[in-house]
mmCIF file with all atom_site columns, C-alpha atoms in Angstrom:
data_model
loop_
_atom_site.group_PDB
_atom_site.id
_atom_site.type_symbol
_atom_site.label_atom_id
_atom_site.label_alt_id
_atom_site.label_comp_id
_atom_site.label_asym_id
_atom_site.label_entity_id
_atom_site.label_seq_id
_atom_site.pdbx_PDB_ins_code
_atom_site.Cartn_x
_atom_site.Cartn_y
_atom_site.Cartn_z
_atom_site.occupancy
_atom_site.B_iso_or_equiv
_atom_site.pdbx_formal_charge
_atom_site.auth_seq_id
_atom_site.auth_comp_id
_atom_site.auth_asym_id
_atom_site.auth_atom_id
_atom_site.pdbx_PDB_model_num
ATOM 1  C CA . MET A 1 1  ? 16.295 5.114   -4.206  1.00 0.00 ? 1  MET A CA 1
ATOM 2  C CA . PRO A 1 2  ? 12.943 6.275   -2.789  1.00 0.00 ? 2  PRO A CA 1
ATOM 3  C CA . TYR A 1 3  ? 11.859 2.841   -1.463  1.00 0.00 ? 3  TYR A CA 1
ATOM 4  C CA . SER A 1 4  ? 15.243 1.817   0.229   1.00 0.00 ? 4  SER A CA 1
ATOM 5  C CA . TYR A 1 5  ? 17.093 3.072   3.424   1.00 0.00 ? 5  TYR A CA 1
ATOM 6  C CA . GLU A 1 6  ? 19.270 5.389   1.509   1.00 0.00 ? 6  GLU A CA 1
ATOM 7  C CA . GLY A 1 7  ? 16.192 7.287   0.329   1.00 0.00 ? 7  GLY A CA 1
ATOM 8  C CA . ALA A 1 8  ? 13.406 6.933   2.821   1.00 0.00 ? 8  ALA A CA 1
ATOM 9  C CA . THR A 1 9  ? 12.870 6.625   6.765   1.00 0.00 ? 9  THR A CA 1
ATOM 10 C CA . ALA A 1 10 ? 10.029 4.949   8.527   1.00 0.00 ? 10 ALA A CA 1
ATOM 11 C CA . GLU A 1 11 ? 7.585  7.934   8.256   1.00 0.00 ? 11 GLU A CA 1
ATOM 12 C CA . HIS A 1 12 ? 7.840  8.141   4.580   1.00 0.00 ? 12 HIS A CA 1
ATOM 13 C CA . LEU A 1 13 ? 4.595  6.815   2.801   1.00 0.00 ? 13 LEU A CA 1
ATOM 14 C CA . THR A 1 14 ? 4.229  5.897   -0.815  1.00 0.00 ? 14 THR A CA 1
ATOM 15 C CA . ASN A 1 15 ? 2.101  8.224   -2.963  1.00 0.00 ? 15 ASN A CA 1
ATOM 16 C CA . VAL A 1 16 ? 0.116  5.365   -4.629  1.00 0.00 ? 16 VAL A CA 1
ATOM 17 C CA . SER A 1 17 ? -1.981 2.660   -3.244  1.00 0.00 ? 17 SER A CA 1
ATOM 18 C CA . ASN A 1 18 ? -2.829 -0.771  -4.297  1.00 0.00 ? 18 ASN A CA 1
ATOM 19 C CA . HIS A 1 19 ? -5.455 -0.247  -7.031  1.00 0.00 ? 19 HIS A CA 1
ATOM 20 C CA . GLU A 1 20 ? -2.935 2.176   -8.915  1.00 0.00 ? 20 GLU A CA 1
ATOM 21 C CA . ILE A 1 21 ? -0.170 -0.397  -9.155  1.00 0.00 ? 21 ILE A CA 1
ATOM 22 C CA . PRO A 1 22 ? 0.020  -2.590  -12.154 1.00 0.00 ? 22 PRO A CA 1
ATOM 23 C CA . ALA A 1 23 ? -0.503 -6.464  -11.541 1.00 0.00 ? 23 ALA A CA 1
ATOM 24 C CA . MET A 1 24 ? 2.551  -8.243  -10.344 1.00 0.00 ? 24 MET A CA 1
ATOM 25 C CA . VAL A 1 25 ? 2.656  -11.798 -8.812  1.00 0.00 ? 25 VAL A CA 1
ATOM 26 C CA . THR A 1 26 ? 0.833  -10.708 -5.680  1.00 0.00 ? 26 THR A CA 1
ATOM 27 C CA . THR A 1 27 ? -1.071 -7.673  -4.915  1.00 0.00 ? 27 THR A CA 1
ATOM 28 C CA . ILE A 1 28 ? -0.050 -5.634  -1.928  1.00 0.00 ? 28 ILE A CA 1
ATOM 29 C CA . GLU A 1 29 ? -3.008 -6.379  -0.289  1.00 0.00 ? 29 GLU A CA 1
ATOM 30 C CA . GLU A 1 30 ? -2.216 -10.182 -0.324  1.00 0.00 ? 30 GLU A CA 1
ATOM 31 C CA . TYR A 1 31 ? 1.556  -9.403  0.587   1.00 0.00 ? 31 TYR A CA 1
ATOM 32 C CA . VAL A 1 32 ? 0.354  -7.533  3.749   1.00 0.00 ? 32 VAL A CA 1
ATOM 33 C CA . GLN A 1 33 ? -1.818 -10.381 4.551   1.00 0.00 ? 33 GLN A CA 1
ATOM 34 C CA . SER A 1 34 ? 1.115  -12.802 4.544   1.00 0.00 ? 34 SER A CA 1
ATOM 35 C CA . LEU A 1 35 ? 3.329  -10.581 6.852   1.00 0.00 ? 35 LEU A CA 1
ATOM 36 C CA . SER A 1 36 ? 4.172  -11.575 10.396  1.00 0.00 ? 36 SER A CA 1
ATOM 37 C CA . GLU A 1 37 ? 2.630  -9.771  13.243  1.00 0.00 ? 37 GLU A CA 1
ATOM 38 C CA . ALA A 1 38 ? 6.209  -8.512  14.256  1.00 0.00 ? 38 ALA A CA 1
ATOM 39 C CA . THR A 1 39 ? 6.758  -7.031  10.497  1.00 0.00 ? 39 THR A CA 1
ATOM 40 C CA . LEU A 1 40 ? 3.173  -5.621  10.525  1.00 0.00 ? 40 LEU A CA 1
ATOM 41 C CA . ARG A 1 41 ? 4.028  -3.724  13.828  1.00 0.00 ? 41 ARG A CA 1
ATOM 42 C CA . THR A 1 42 ? 7.230  -2.445  12.542  1.00 0.00 ? 42 THR A CA 1
ATOM 43 C CA . TYR A 1 43 ? 5.695  -0.645  9.619   1.00 0.00 ? 43 TYR A CA 1
ATOM 44 C CA . GLY A 1 44 ? 2.399  0.371   11.762  1.00 0.00 ? 44 GLY A CA 1
ATOM 45 C CA . ILE A 1 45 ? 0.038  -1.791  9.694   1.00 0.00 ? 45 ILE A CA 1
ATOM 46 C CA . ASP A 1 46 ? -3.384 -2.736  11.086  1.00 0.00 ? 46 ASP A CA 1
ATOM 47 C CA . VAL A 1 47 ? -4.153 -5.920  8.675   1.00 0.00 ? 47 VAL A CA 1
ATOM 48 C CA . ASP A 1 48 ? -7.815 -5.529  9.822   1.00 0.00 ? 48 ASP A CA 1
ATOM 49 C CA . ASP A 1 49 ? -7.965 -2.057  8.530   1.00 0.00 ? 49 ASP A CA 1
ATOM 50 C CA . PHE A 1 50 ? -5.954 -2.423  5.486   1.00 0.00 ? 50 PHE A CA 1
ATOM 51 C CA . ASN A 1 51 ? -7.672 -2.455  2.038   1.00 0.00 ? 51 ASN A CA 1
ATOM 52 C CA . ARG A 1 52 ? -6.389 -1.587  -1.744  1.00 0.00 ? 52 ARG A CA 1
ATOM 53 C CA . TYR A 1 53 ? -6.733 2.120   -1.276  1.00 0.00 ? 53 TYR A CA 1
ATOM 54 C CA . LYS A 1 54 ? -4.410 2.153   1.792   1.00 0.00 ? 54 LYS A CA 1
ATOM 55 C CA . VAL A 1 55 ? -0.735 3.679   1.074   1.00 0.00 ? 55 VAL A CA 1
ATOM 56 C CA . VAL A 1 56 ? 2.063  1.828   2.813   1.00 0.00 ? 56 VAL A CA 1
ATOM 57 C CA . PRO A 1 57 ? 5.398  3.048   4.168   1.00 0.00 ? 57 PRO A CA 1
ATOM 58 C CA . ARG A 1 58 ? 7.907  3.344   1.369   1.00 0.00 ? 58 ARG A CA 1
ATOM 59 C CA . LEU A 1 59 ? 10.335 0.955   3.038   1.00 0.00 ? 59 LEU A CA 1
ATOM 60 C CA . LEU A 1 60 ? 7.595  -1.687  2.941   1.00 0.00 ? 60 LEU A CA 1
ATOM 61 C CA . PHE A 1 61 ? 6.994  -1.070  -0.459  1.00 0.00 ? 61 PHE A CA 1
ATOM 62 C CA . GLY A 1 62 ? 10.660 -1.290  -1.397  1.00 0.00 ? 62 GLY A CA 1
ATOM 63 C CA . ARG A 1 63 ? 10.569 -4.684  0.455   1.00 0.00 ? 63 ARG A CA 1
ATOM 64 C CA . TYR A 1 64 ? 7.234  -5.846  -1.434  1.00 0.00 ? 64 TYR A CA 1
ATOM 65 C CA . LEU A 1 65 ? 9.009  -4.583  -4.847  1.00 0.00 ? 65 LEU A CA 1
ATOM 66 C CA . SER A 1 66 ? 12.015 -6.713  -4.217  1.00 0.00 ? 66 SER A CA 1
ATOM 67 C CA . GLU A 1 67 ? 10.257 -9.623  -3.398  1.00 0.00 ? 67 GLU A CA 1
ATOM 68 C CA . GLN A 1 68 ? 7.983  -9.506  -6.469  1.00 0.00 ? 68 GLN A CA 1
ATOM 69 C CA . PHE A 1 69 ? 11.162 -9.195  -8.509  1.00 0.00 ? 69 PHE A CA 1
ATOM 70 C CA . MET A 1 70 ? 12.408 -12.373 -7.027  1.00 0.00 ? 70 MET A CA 1
ATOM 71 C CA . LEU A 1 71 ? 8.946  -14.165 -7.935  1.00 0.00 ? 71 LEU A CA 1
ATOM 72 C CA . LEU A 1 72 ? 9.159  -12.964 -11.187 1.00 0.00 ? 72 LEU A CA 1
ATOM 73 C CA . LYS A 1 73 ? 12.690 -14.069 -11.762 1.00 0.00 ? 73 LYS A CA 1
ATOM 74 C CA . ARG A 1 74 ? 11.919 -17.413 -10.251 1.00 0.00 ? 74 ARG A CA 1
ATOM 75 C CA . GLU A 1 75 ? 8.866  -17.631 -12.747 1.00 0.00 ? 75 GLU A CA 1
ATOM 76 C CA . ALA A 1 76 ? 11.218 -16.895 -15.770 1.00 0.00 ? 76 ALA A CA 1
ATOM 77 C CA . ASP A 1 77 ? 13.791 -19.420 -14.642 1.00 0.00 ? 77 ASP A CA 1
ATOM 78 C CA . GLY A 1 78 ? 11.074 -21.988 -14.347 1.00 0.00 ? 78 GLY A CA 1
ATOM 79 C CA . LYS A 1 79 ? 9.954  -21.145 -18.140 1.00 0.00 ? 79 LYS A CA 1
ATOM 80 C CA . GLY A 1 80 ? 13.584 -21.552 -19.365 1.00 0.00 ? 80 GLY A CA 1
ATOM 81 C CA . ILE A 1 81 ? 14.074 -17.734 -19.665 1.00 0.00 ? 81 ILE A CA 1
ATOM 82 C CA . GLU A 1 82 ? 17.818 -16.959 -19.030 1.00 0.00 ? 82 GLU A CA 1
ATOM 83 C CA . THR A 1 83 ? 18.248 -13.687 -17.007 1.00 0.00 ? 83 THR A CA 1
ATOM 84 C CA . GLN A 1 84 ? 21.151 -12.224 -15.367 1.00 0.00 ? 84 GLN A CA 1
ATOM 85 C CA . VAL A 1 85 ? 20.863 -9.614  -12.519 1.00 0.00 ? 85 VAL A CA 1
ATOM 86 C CA . TYR A 1 86 ? 23.671 -7.006  -11.973 1.00 0.00 ? 86 TYR A CA 1
ATOM 87 C CA . LEU A 1 87 ? 23.072 -5.047  -8.958  1.00 0.00 ? 87 LEU A CA 1
ATOM 88 C CA . GLY A 1 88 ? 24.537 -1.808  -8.480  1.00 0.00 ? 88 GLY A CA 1
ATOM 89 C CA . SER A 1 89 ? 25.428 -1.458  -12.353 1.00 0.00 ? 89 SER A CA 1
ATOM 90 C CA . GLN A 1 90 ? 24.770 1.312   -14.487 1.00 0.00 ? 90 GLN A CA 1
ATOM 91 C CA . VAL A 1 91 ? 22.926 0.815   -17.622 1.00 0.00 ? 91 VAL A CA 1
ATOM 92 C CA . SER A 1 92 ? 24.356 2.613   -20.530 1.00 0.00 ? 92 SER A CA 1
ATOM 93 C CA . ASP A 1 93 ? 22.687 0.718   -23.513 1.00 0.00 ? 93 ASP A CA 1
ATOM 94 C CA . ILE A 1 94 ? 19.939 -1.832  -24.145 1.00 0.00 ? 94 ILE A CA 1
ATOM 95 C CA . ILE A 1 95 ? 19.692 -3.861  -27.297 1.00 0.00 ? 95 ILE A CA 1
ATOM 96 C CA . ASP A 1 96 ? 16.643 -6.016  -28.393 1.00 0.00 ? 96 ASP A CA 1
ATOM 97 C CA . MET A 1 97 ? 18.323 -9.131  -29.813 1.00 0.00 ? 97 MET A CA 1
ATOM 98 C CA . GLU A 1 98 ? 15.882 -11.052 -31.750 1.00 0.00 ? 98 GLU A CA 1
ATOM 99 C CA . ARG A 1 99 ? 16.479 -15.145 -31.542 1.00 0.00 ? 99 ARG A CA 1
#
């Protein structure tokens, strides 16, 4: 994965910025604003100099995507949408089952 420790190191940056990413629960800009000072230092982010055109380290982007997934899952759960998550599983087929 390009956004995990298996596929990236601290110096690797994303090749997209916030304004190029589809809407999720929160924007990367909002996410960065919510991070602790220690986390910002870890990723070399200056929150005062951050804007929607900045790229972020791939490891931070992976963390952002993971947290957005969990927020979307929680939102689905709240709406009664049943989901099952299988980490580390190979997908061999997908079937759209109408209700």
